CSV table of C-alpha atoms and ligand atoms in Angstrom, one decimal:
chain,number,residue,atom,x,y,z
A,156,UNK,CA,-3.7,21.5,27.9
A,157,UNK,CA,-5.7,18.1,27.5
A,158,UNK,CA,-7.3,16.7,31.0
A,159,UNK,CA,-6.8,13.1,31.5
A,160,UNK,CA,-10.8,11.7,30.9
A,161,UNK,CA,-12.4,8.6,30.3
A,162,UNK,CA,-14.3,9.9,27.4
A,163,UNK,CA,-11.1,11.6,25.4
A,164,UNK,CA,-11.8,12.0,21.7
A,165,UNK,CA,-9.2,10.2,19.5
A,166,UNK,CA,-7.1,13.4,18.9
A,167,UNK,CA,-7.5,14.7,22.6
A,168,UNK,CA,-5.9,11.1,23.6
A,169,UNK,CA,-3.1,11.3,21.4
A,170,UNK,CA,-2.6,15.4,22.2
A,171,UNK,CA,-2.4,13.7,25.8
A,172,UNK,CA,0.6,11.9,25.1
A,173,UNK,CA,2.3,14.4,22.9
A,174,UNK,CA,2.0,17.3,25.6
A,175,UNK,CA,3.6,15.0,28.4
A,176,UNK,CA,6.5,14.2,26.1
A,177,UNK,CA,6.7,18.0,25.3
A,178,UNK,CA,6.4,18.5,28.9
A,179,UNK,CA,9.5,16.5,29.5
A,180,UNK,CA,11.5,18.0,26.5
A,181,UNK,CA,10.3,21.7,27.9
A,182,UNK,CA,9.2,22.7,24.3
A,183,UNK,CA,7.7,26.5,24.5
A,184,UNK,CA,3.9,26.6,24.5
A,185,UNK,CA,3.9,28.3,21.3
A,186,UNK,CA,6.0,25.9,19.6
A,187,UNK,CA,3.4,22.9,21.3
A,188,UNK,CA,0.6,24.9,19.8
A,189,UNK,CA,2.4,25.1,16.0
A,190,UNK,CA,2.7,21.1,16.4
A,191,UNK,CA,-0.8,20.1,18.0
A,192,UNK,CA,-2.5,22.2,15.0
A,193,UNK,CA,-2.6,20.7,11.6
A,194,UNK,CA,-0.8,22.2,8.9
A,195,UNK,CA,-3.6,21.7,6.7
A,196,UNK,CA,-7.3,19.9,6.7
A,197,UNK,CA,-9.5,19.0,4.0
A,198,UNK,CA,-13.1,17.8,4.1
A,199,UNK,CA,-14.6,16.9,0.7
A,200,UNK,CA,-17.8,15.5,-0.3
A,201,UNK,CA,-17.8,12.7,-2.7
A,202,UNK,CA,-21.3,11.7,-4.5
A,203,UNK,CA,-21.2,8.6,-6.3
A,204,UNK,CA,-23.6,6.8,-8.5
A,205,UNK,CA,-24.4,3.5,-7.1
A,206,UNK,CA,-24.9,0.1,-9.0
A,207,UNK,CA,-28.3,0.6,-8.4
A,208,UNK,CA,-28.5,4.0,-10.0
A,209,UNK,CA,-28.9,6.4,-6.9
A,210,UNK,CA,-26.8,8.8,-5.9
A,211,UNK,CA,-25.2,8.5,-2.4
A,212,UNK,CA,-22.8,11.2,-0.7
A,213,UNK,CA,-19.8,10.1,1.3
A,214,UNK,CA,-17.6,12.4,3.0
A,215,UNK,CA,-13.8,12.1,2.8
A,216,UNK,CA,-11.0,13.9,4.8
A,217,UNK,CA,-7.0,14.2,4.0
A,218,UNK,CA,-5.1,16.1,6.9
A,219,UNK,CA,-1.4,17.1,6.9
A,220,UNK,CA,-0.2,17.5,10.1
A,221,UNK,CA,3.1,18.2,9.7
A,222,UNK,CA,6.1,18.3,6.6
A,223,UNK,CA,8.9,19.6,8.7
A,224,UNK,CA,11.2,16.4,8.0
A,225,UNK,CA,9.9,15.4,4.4
A,226,UNK,CA,6.7,15.1,2.4
A,227,UNK,CA,3.5,14.3,4.3
A,228,UNK,CA,2.7,10.2,4.5
A,229,UNK,CA,0.1,8.4,5.5
A,230,UNK,CA,-2.4,5.7,4.6
A,231,UNK,CA,-6.2,6.1,3.3
A,232,UNK,CA,-8.6,4.9,5.8
A,233,UNK,CA,-12.4,3.4,4.1
A,234,UNK,CA,-14.8,2.9,7.6
A,235,UNK,CA,-18.1,3.9,8.6
A,236,UNK,CA,-16.3,5.4,12.0
A,237,UNK,CA,-13.8,7.5,10.0
A,238,UNK,CA,-14.3,11.5,10.9
A,239,UNK,CA,-12.1,14.6,11.1
A,240,UNK,CA,-11.2,14.4,14.8
A,241,UNK,CA,-10.0,10.2,14.5
A,242,UNK,CA,-7.8,11.3,10.9
A,243,UNK,CA,-6.4,14.1,12.7
A,244,UNK,CA,-5.2,12.3,15.6
A,245,UNK,CA,-3.8,9.3,12.9
A,246,UNK,CA,-1.9,12.0,11.0
A,247,UNK,CA,-0.6,13.5,14.3
A,248,UNK,CA,0.7,9.7,15.1
A,249,UNK,CA,2.3,9.7,11.7
A,250,UNK,CA,4.5,12.6,12.1
A,251,UNK,CA,6.2,11.0,15.1
A,252,UNK,CA,6.5,7.8,13.8
A,253,UNK,CA,8.1,8.6,10.6
A,254,UNK,CA,10.2,10.7,12.6
A,255,UNK,CA,11.2,8.0,15.3
A,256,UNK,CA,12.1,5.6,12.6
A,257,UNK,CA,14.4,8.2,10.7
A,258,UNK,CA,12.7,8.2,7.4
A,259,UNK,CA,12.6,11.6,5.4
A,260,UNK,CA,8.6,12.0,5.5
A,261,UNK,CA,6.3,13.9,7.6
A,262,UNK,CA,2.5,12.6,9.2
A,263,UNK,CA,-0.3,12.7,6.9
A,264,UNK,CA,-3.6,10.4,7.1
A,265,UNK,CA,-7.2,10.3,4.8
A,266,UNK,CA,-10.0,8.7,4.7
A,267,UNK,CA,-13.7,8.1,3.5
A,268,UNK,CA,-16.5,7.4,5.6
A,269,UNK,CA,-18.1,4.4,4.2
A,270,UNK,CA,-18.4,0.8,4.8
A,271,UNK,CA,-16.6,-0.7,2.1
A,272,UNK,CA,-17.7,-4.4,2.3
A,273,UNK,CA,-21.1,-3.3,1.6
A,274,UNK,CA,-19.6,-1.7,-1.8
A,275,UNK,CA,-19.1,-3.3,-5.1
A,276,UNK,CA,-15.6,-3.7,-6.9
A,277,UNK,CA,-17.1,-1.1,-9.3
A,278,UNK,CA,-18.7,1.1,-6.4
A,279,UNK,CA,-15.1,1.2,-4.7
A,280,UNK,CA,-13.5,2.1,-7.8
A,281,UNK,CA,-15.4,5.1,-8.7
A,282,UNK,CA,-15.4,6.2,-5.0
A,283,UNK,CA,-11.7,5.8,-4.8
A,284,UNK,CA,-11.7,8.1,-8.0
A,285,UNK,CA,-13.6,10.6,-7.2
A,286,UNK,CA,-11.8,11.4,-3.7
A,287,UNK,CA,-8.6,11.1,-5.5
A,288,UNK,CA,-9.3,13.9,-7.6
A,289,UNK,CA,-10.7,16.0,-5.1
A,290,UNK,CA,-7.8,16.1,-2.8
A,291,UNK,CA,-5.5,16.0,-6.0
A,292,UNK,CA,-4.2,19.1,-5.8
A,293,UNK,CA,-2.9,18.4,-2.4
A,294,UNK,CA,-1.0,15.0,-2.8
A,295,UNK,CA,2.1,14.5,-5.0
A,296,UNK,CA,5.3,12.1,-5.0
A,297,UNK,CA,7.2,15.0,-3.4
A,298,UNK,CA,4.1,16.9,-1.5
A,299,UNK,CA,1.7,14.2,0.1
A,300,UNK,CA,2.2,10.1,-0.3
A,301,UNK,CA,-0.7,8.0,0.2
A,302,UNK,CA,-1.1,4.2,1.2
A,303,UNK,CA,-3.5,1.2,2.3
A,304,UNK,CA,-4.8,1.5,5.7
A,305,UNK,CA,-7.9,-0.2,7.4
A,306,UNK,CA,-10.6,-1.2,4.6
A,307,UNK,CA,-8.6,-0.6,1.5
A,308,UNK,CA,-5.6,-2.3,-0.2
A,309,UNK,CA,-3.4,-2.5,-3.0
A,310,UNK,CA,-6.3,-2.3,-5.3
A,311,UNK,CA,-7.3,0.9,-4.1
A,312,UNK,CA,-3.9,2.2,-4.4
A,313,UNK,CA,-4.1,0.8,-7.9
A,314,UNK,CA,-6.8,3.0,-8.8
A,315,UNK,CA,-5.5,6.2,-6.9
A,316,UNK,CA,-2.3,5.9,-9.0
A,317,UNK,CA,-4.3,5.5,-12.2
A,318,UNK,CA,-6.4,8.0,-11.4
A,319,UNK,CA,-3.5,10.8,-10.3
A,320,UNK,CA,-1.7,9.7,-13.2
A,321,UNK,CA,-4.4,10.6,-15.8
A,322,UNK,CA,-4.2,14.2,-14.8
A,323,UNK,CA,-0.7,14.7,-13.7
A,324,UNK,CA,1.3,11.8,-15.7
A,325,UNK,CA,2.6,8.8,-14.7
A,326,UNK,CA,4.2,8.7,-11.6
A,327,UNK,CA,4.2,5.5,-9.4
A,328,UNK,CA,5.9,7.2,-6.5
A,329,UNK,CA,2.4,9.1,-5.5
A,330,UNK,CA,1.0,5.9,-3.5
A,331,UNK,CA,3.1,3.2,-1.8
A,332,UNK,CA,1.2,-0.3,-1.3
A,333,UNK,CA,0.7,-0.7,-4.8
A,334,UNK,CA,0.7,-4.1,-6.5
A,335,UNK,CA,4.2,-5.5,-7.3
A,336,UNK,CA,3.1,-5.5,-11.2
A,337,UNK,CA,2.9,-1.6,-11.0
A,338,UNK,CA,5.9,-0.6,-8.9
A,339,UNK,CA,5.0,-1.9,-5.9
A,340,UNK,CA,7.7,-3.2,-3.0
A,341,UNK,CA,8.7,-6.7,-2.6
A,342,UNK,CA,7.5,-7.2,1.5
A,343,UNK,CA,5.2,-4.3,1.7
A,344,UNK,CA,2.5,-6.5,1.8
A,345,UNK,CA,3.9,-8.2,4.9
A,346,UNK,CA,6.1,-4.7,6.2
A,347,UNK,CA,4.1,-4.1,9.1
A,348,UNK,CA,3.3,-6.9,10.6
A,349,UNK,CA,7.0,-8.2,10.0
A,350,UNK,CA,8.1,-4.9,11.9
A,351,UNK,CA,6.3,-6.5,14.7
A,352,UNK,CA,7.6,-9.2,15.0
A,353,UNK,CA,11.4,-7.6,15.0
A,354,UNK,CA,10.1,-4.9,17.1
A,355,UNK,CA,9.5,-7.9,19.7
A,356,UNK,CA,12.5,-9.8,19.0
A,357,UNK,CA,14.6,-7.1,19.6
A,358,UNK,CA,12.8,-5.7,22.6
A,359,UNK,CA,12.9,-9.4,24.4
A,360,UNK,CA,17.1,-9.6,23.4
A,361,UNK,CA,17.6,-6.2,24.9
A,362,UNK,CA,15.6,-6.9,28.4
A,363,UNK,CA,17.1,-10.2,28.5
A,364,UNK,CA,13.4,-11.8,28.5
A,365,UNK,CA,12.9,-15.0,26.7
A,366,UNK,CA,9.3,-14.9,24.4
A,367,UNK,CA,9.8,-18.7,24.0
A,368,UNK,CA,6.6,-20.7,24.1
A,369,UNK,CA,4.7,-17.5,24.8
A,370,UNK,CA,1.0,-17.7,23.8
A,371,UNK,CA,-0.2,-14.9,21.4
A,372,UNK,CA,-3.9,-13.4,21.1
A,373,UNK,CA,-4.4,-10.9,17.9
A,374,UNK,CA,-7.1,-8.5,17.3
A,375,UNK,CA,-8.3,-8.2,13.9
A,376,UNK,CA,-6.9,-10.2,11.0
A,377,UNK,CA,-6.5,-8.0,8.3
A,378,UNK,CA,-3.4,-6.9,6.9
A,379,UNK,CA,-1.4,-6.5,10.1
A,380,UNK,CA,-3.2,-9.2,12.5
A,381,UNK,CA,-2.9,-12.0,9.4
A,382,UNK,CA,1.2,-11.3,8.7
A,383,UNK,CA,2.0,-10.9,12.4
A,384,UNK,CA,0.1,-14.4,12.8
A,385,UNK,CA,2.0,-15.9,10.3
A,386,UNK,CA,5.2,-14.6,11.3
A,387,UNK,CA,5.2,-14.4,14.9
A,388,UNK,CA,6.1,-18.1,15.0
A,389,UNK,CA,9.9,-17.2,13.7
A,390,UNK,CA,10.2,-16.2,17.7
A,391,UNK,CA,8.6,-19.9,19.0
A,392,UNK,CA,5.7,-18.0,19.9
A,393,UNK,CA,2.1,-19.8,20.0
A,394,UNK,CA,-1.1,-18.0,18.3
A,395,UNK,CA,-4.0,-19.1,20.3
A,396,UNK,CA,-6.7,-16.7,19.6
A,397,UNK,CA,-7.5,-14.4,16.7
A,398,UNK,CA,-10.6,-12.3,16.0
A,399,UNK,CA,-12.3,-10.1,13.3
A,400,UNK,CA,-15.0,-7.6,13.4
A,401,UNK,CA,-17.8,-10.7,13.5
A,402,UNK,CA,-15.9,-12.4,16.6
A,403,UNK,CA,-13.1,-14.4,17.2
A,404,UNK,CA,-11.4,-18.0,17.9
A,405,UNK,CA,-9.6,-19.8,20.5
A,406,UNK,CA,-7.7,-22.9,20.7
A,407,UNK,CA,-5.5,-23.2,23.7
A,408,UNK,CA,-2.8,-25.6,21.9
A,409,UNK,CA,-2.5,-23.2,19.2
A,410,UNK,CA,-4.0,-22.4,15.9
A,411,UNK,CA,-2.5,-22.5,12.6
A,412,UNK,CA,-2.3,-19.1,11.0
A,413,UNK,CA,-2.2,-20.0,7.3
A,414,UNK,CA,-5.0,-22.3,7.8
A,415,UNK,CA,-7.1,-19.4,9.4
A,416,UNK,CA,-6.4,-16.7,6.6
A,417,UNK,CA,-7.4,-19.2,4.0
A,418,UNK,CA,-10.7,-19.9,6.1
A,419,UNK,CA,-11.4,-16.4,6.6
A,420,UNK,CA,-10.6,-15.4,2.6
A,421,UNK,CA,-13.3,-18.6,1.8
A,422,UNK,CA,-15.9,-17.7,4.3
A,423,UNK,CA,-15.9,-14.0,4.9
A,424,UNK,CA,-15.0,-14.5,9.0
A,425,UNK,CA,-13.2,-16.9,11.3
A,426,UNK,CA,-16.2,-18.0,13.3
A,427,UNK,CA,-16.6,-21.9,13.6
A,428,UNK,CA,-13.0,-22.3,12.5
A,429,UNK,CA,-12.6,-26.1,12.9
A,430,UNK,CA,-11.3,-27.7,16.6
A,431,UNK,CA,-11.4,-24.6,17.8
A,432,UNK,CA,-13.8,-22.3,20.1
A,433,UNK,CA,-15.8,-19.3,19.3
A,434,UNK,CA,-15.3,-16.1,21.4
A,435,UNK,CA,-16.0,-12.6,21.1
A,436,UNK,CA,-13.9,-9.9,20.6
A,437,UNK,CA,-14.1,-8.9,24.5
A,438,UNK,CA,-13.3,-12.0,25.5
A,439,UNK,CA,-10.1,-12.2,23.5
A,440,UNK,CA,-8.7,-8.8,24.5
A,441,UNK,CA,-9.2,-10.3,28.3
A,442,UNK,CA,-7.6,-13.8,27.3
A,443,UNK,CA,-5.5,-15.4,29.6
A,444,UNK,CA,-2.3,-15.0,27.4
A,445,UNK,CA,1.2,-13.6,27.2
A,446,UNK,CA,1.2,-11.3,24.6
A,447,UNK,CA,-2.1,-9.3,23.4
A,448,UNK,CA,-1.8,-7.8,19.8
A,449,UNK,CA,-4.7,-5.3,19.0
A,450,UNK,CA,-4.8,-5.3,15.4
A,451,UNK,CA,-8.2,-3.6,14.6
A,452,UNK,CA,-9.7,-0.3,15.5
A,453,UNK,CA,-8.6,2.4,18.0
A,454,UNK,CA,-9.7,2.8,21.6
A,455,UNK,CA,-10.0,-1.1,22.2
A,456,UNK,CA,-8.5,-1.0,25.7
A,457,UNK,CA,-10.1,1.9,27.9
A,458,UNK,CA,-10.9,2.4,31.5
A,459,UNK,CA,-13.6,-0.1,31.0
A,460,UNK,CA,-11.8,-3.0,30.3
A,461,UNK,CA,-7.9,-2.2,31.3
A,462,UNK,CA,-8.4,-3.6,34.7
A,463,UNK,CA,-9.6,-7.4,33.2
A,464,UNK,CA,-6.2,-7.3,31.0
A,465,UNK,CA,-4.1,-10.4,31.8
A,466,UNK,CA,-1.4,-10.2,29.3
A,467,UNK,CA,2.1,-9.6,30.2
A,468,UNK,CA,3.2,-7.8,27.0
A,469,UNK,CA,1.1,-5.6,24.5
A,470,UNK,CA,2.2,-4.8,21.0
A,471,UNK,CA,0.2,-2.2,19.6
A,472,UNK,CA,-0.1,-3.7,15.8
A,473,UNK,CA,-3.1,-0.8,15.7
A,474,UNK,CA,-3.0,2.9,15.7
A,475,UNK,CA,-4.2,4.3,19.0
A,476,UNK,CA,-5.7,1.1,20.7
A,477,UNK,CA,-5.1,1.9,24.1
A,478,UNK,CA,-6.4,5.1,25.7
A,479,UNK,CA,-4.2,7.6,28.2
A,480,UNK,CA,-6.3,6.1,31.4
A,481,UNK,CA,-5.9,2.5,30.3
A,482,UNK,CA,-2.2,3.0,29.7
A,483,UNK,CA,-2.1,4.5,33.3
A,484,UNK,CA,-4.0,1.5,34.5
A,485,UNK,CA,-1.8,-0.9,32.7
A,486,UNK,CA,1.4,1.0,33.6
A,487,UNK,CA,0.7,0.5,37.3
A,488,UNK,CA,0.1,-3.0,36.4
A,489,UNK,CA,3.1,-3.7,34.8
A,490,UNK,CA,2.3,-4.2,31.9
A,491,UNK,CA,5.0,-3.8,29.3
A,492,UNK,CA,3.6,-1.6,26.1
A,493,UNK,CA,5.3,-1.5,22.9
A,494,UNK,CA,3.5,1.3,21.2
A,495,UNK,CA,1.9,2.1,18.3
A,496,UNK,CA,4.4,4.4,16.7
A,497,UNK,CA,7.3,2.4,17.2
A,498,UNK,CA,6.0,-0.9,16.4
A,499,UNK,CA,3.7,-0.9,13.6
A,500,UNK,CA,6.0,1.4,11.8
A,501,UNK,CA,7.4,-1.4,9.6
A,502,UNK,CA,4.6,-0.3,6.7
A,503,UNK,CA,5.7,3.0,6.5
A,504,UNK,CA,9.5,1.6,6.7
A,505,UNK,CA,8.8,0.2,3.3
A,506,UNK,CA,6.5,2.1,2.1
A,507,UNK,CA,9.8,4.6,2.1
A,508,UNK,CA,11.5,2.0,0.5
A,509,UNK,CA,9.1,1.8,-2.1
A,510,UNK,CA,9.1,5.3,-2.8
A,511,UNK,CA,12.9,5.4,-3.4
A,512,UNK,CA,12.5,2.3,-5.4
A,513,UNK,CA,10.0,4.5,-7.7
A,514,UNK,CA,12.3,7.5,-7.7
A,515,UNK,CA,15.5,5.5,-8.8
A,516,UNK,CA,13.4,3.5,-11.2
A,517,UNK,CA,14.8,0.1,-9.6
A,518,UNK,CA,13.5,-2.7,-7.7
A,519,UNK,CA,14.8,-4.3,-4.4
A,520,UNK,CA,15.1,-7.7,-3.9
A,521,UNK,CA,12.7,-9.3,-0.9
A,522,UNK,CA,15.6,-10.5,0.8
A,523,UNK,CA,17.3,-6.7,0.7
A,524,UNK,CA,13.9,-4.9,1.9
A,525,UNK,CA,13.5,-7.5,4.7
A,526,UNK,CA,16.9,-6.7,6.0
A,527,UNK,CA,16.8,-3.0,5.7
A,528,UNK,CA,13.5,-3.3,7.8
A,529,UNK,CA,15.0,-5.0,10.3
A,530,UNK,CA,17.8,-2.9,10.4
A,531,UNK,CA,15.3,0.0,11.2
A,532,UNK,CA,13.3,-2.0,13.3
A,533,UNK,CA,15.9,-2.6,15.5
A,534,UNK,CA,17.6,0.3,15.5
A,535,UNK,CA,14.5,2.3,16.9
A,536,UNK,CA,13.4,-0.3,19.2
A,537,UNK,CA,16.8,-0.2,20.5
A,538,UNK,CA,16.7,3.7,20.9
A,539,UNK,CA,13.1,3.8,22.6
A,540,UNK,CA,14.2,0.8,25.0
A,541,UNK,CA,17.6,2.6,25.8
A,542,UNK,CA,16.0,5.9,27.2
A,543,UNK,CA,13.1,4.3,28.4
A,544,UNK,CA,15.7,2.3,30.5
A,545,UNK,CA,17.8,5.3,31.4
A,546,UNK,CA,15.0,7.9,32.1
A,547,UNK,CA,12.7,5.4,34.0
A,548,UNK,CA,9.9,6.2,31.7
A,549,UNK,CA,7.3,4.0,29.6
A,550,UNK,CA,8.2,2.9,26.2
A,551,UNK,CA,5.6,4.8,24.9
A,552,UNK,CA,6.9,8.4,26.9
A,553,UNK,CA,10.4,7.2,25.4
A,554,UNK,CA,9.1,6.9,22.1
A,555,UNK,CA,7.1,10.1,21.7
A,556,UNK,CA,10.2,12.1,23.6
A,557,UNK,CA,12.3,10.9,20.6
A,558,UNK,CA,10.1,11.6,17.6
A,559,UNK,CA,8.8,14.8,18.8
A,560,UNK,CA,12.5,16.0,19.5
A,561,UNK,CA,13.4,15.2,16.0
A,562,UNK,CA,10.4,17.3,14.1
A,563,UNK,CA,11.4,19.9,16.6
A,564,UNK,CA,15.0,20.0,15.6
A,565,UNK,CA,13.9,20.0,11.6
A,566,UNK,CA,11.7,23.1,12.4
A,567,UNK,CA,14.2,24.9,14.0
A,568,UNK,CA,16.4,24.3,11.2
A,569,UNK,CA,14.3,24.9,8.6
A,570,UNK,CA,13.6,28.3,10.3
A,571,UNK,CA,9.9,27.6,10.0
A,572,UNK,CA,10.0,29.9,13.0
B,611,NAD,P1,-7.4,-3.9,7.3
B,611,NAD,O1,-8.8,-3.6,7.2
B,611,NAD,O2,-6.5,-5.1,6.5
B,611,NAD,O3,-7.8,-5.1,8.8
B,611,NAD,C1,-8.8,-4.9,9.8
B,611,NAD,C2,-8.9,-5.7,10.8
B,611,NAD,O4,-9.9,-5.5,11.9
B,611,NAD,C3,-10.1,-7.0,10.3
B,611,NAD,O5,-9.9,-8.1,10.0
B,611,NAD,C4,-11.5,-6.5,10.6
B,611,NAD,O6,-12.4,-7.4,10.4
B,611,NAD,C5,-10.8,-6.4,11.7
B,611,NAD,N1,-12.2,-5.6,12.5
B,611,NAD,C6,-12.8,-4.2,12.0
B,611,NAD,N2,-13.6,-3.8,13.0
B,611,NAD,C7,-13.6,-4.5,14.0
B,611,NAD,C8,-13.8,-4.2,15.4
B,611,NAD,N3,-15.0,-3.5,15.3
B,611,NAD,N4,-13.6,-5.5,16.3
B,611,NAD,C9,-12.6,-6.0,15.9
B,611,NAD,N5,-11.8,-6.3,14.6
B,611,NAD,C10,-12.4,-5.7,13.9
B,611,NAD,O7,-6.8,-3.2,8.5
B,611,NAD,P2,-5.1,-3.1,8.4
B,611,NAD,O8,-4.5,-2.7,7.5
B,611,NAD,O9,-4.8,-4.2,8.8
B,611,NAD,O10,-4.6,-2.2,9.9
B,611,NAD,C11,-5.3,-2.7,11.2
B,611,NAD,C12,-5.1,-1.5,11.9
B,611,NAD,O11,-3.4,-1.5,12.1
B,611,NAD,C13,-5.2,0.0,12.2
B,611,NAD,O12,-5.2,0.4,13.2
B,611,NAD,C14,-4.0,0.6,10.8
B,611,NAD,O13,-4.3,2.1,11.4
B,611,NAD,C15,-3.1,-0.3,11.9
B,611,NAD,N6,-2.1,0.1,10.8
B,611,NAD,C16,-1.7,-0.6,9.7
B,611,NAD,C17,-0.9,-0.8,8.6
B,611,NAD,C18,-0.9,-0.9,7.5
B,611,NAD,O14,0.4,-1.3,6.6
B,611,NAD,N7,-1.8,-1.4,6.9
B,611,NAD,C19,0.3,0.1,9.2
B,611,NAD,C20,0.3,0.9,10.4
B,611,NAD,C21,-0.8,0.6,11.0
């Protein structure tokens, strides 16, 4: 059993959340053991010739945590801090997330330890193909389907699809989050951010809380953060601060999300955005605002800053942004947290729609994608909220209990044990 500590690794932290749910569900120890180990973990050396002629070695991973409910499913992260413990934690979260939103997938994650901003497009193409080749015996449209995560995007997915296709034949269902022109789904790019907003709206409706006029601070202006920024206005919330890896900006009267995204694309960062004040990432997290949305790296809210968080509501756009000790502190302060496995599940929900469209060789209109996404996020948010209310537990506990119980049921039915 993991003990609650300030210095827990990413995997220890998510395992701690799992064990709390497993105790509540009275899951026997041997099943807990089965559920905390990955089904398969692969570490690969990815040597690559750089544009300057030198050979550089990168390390890549693919972790398949649990496939009881369907093929493994999870993104690929390109980040300098990607390591086996972190990828294992993210795969573990995917298992509970896919179960919680009730889509027929298991949980997986992959990554390559690299700094994508320092690689040319040609280098990224070669690195992606090499990595795909090295994991190609484990993945497949009915075995393990990959998707984008931090540092990867639709272009990365196109390269993976092409490399996989050259080995095993054309099959777009091997990746989700690919470009529309290659069989991607309408609405996939915005899906995670849109799902965050749907979940917030449904929580507010159920809790009979008005979010109108609430101020929002977002850490990370990548795929998730930029779409939340663009869409949260549909609930009449006001984005007052955003950040990226280089720092953030604040404007109490409200920032214009479209202009921010265009500015970042043009200048590479959002620092010095006109009519706003530059702030640090630490200042953004501790800002006096109503809603805080971490949408970048892990563990940004920990024992070091939890006491200073002023937001009333935290939406975990990122995976595992709040450590267990911080979660405890925030819980005692009465902060409402909509947990990662619920609130950022919109991406994997639309990935499922994309996979289904590829298999059917039929494309859905964007209205249909968004309507089905809304249905899935509304249902999952309702399930989590109602259980939390009934049992007087946090929404994180409730979400884990629901996800874990569905996976245990699938294991029993399949007769693994
Ligand atoms: P991304 O690469 O598109 O964007 C990441 C953003 O975080 C960038 O703006 C980057 O500048 C910023 N960032 C990086 N390091 C930072 C640091 N140290 N401090 C502050 N900001 C930093 O990534 P993404 O796809 O938007 O993913 C963000 C988070 O959301 C990750 O935790 C990811 O696992 C999670 N997530 C993503 C999806 C998806 O569909 N893309 C789905 C579910 C969860």
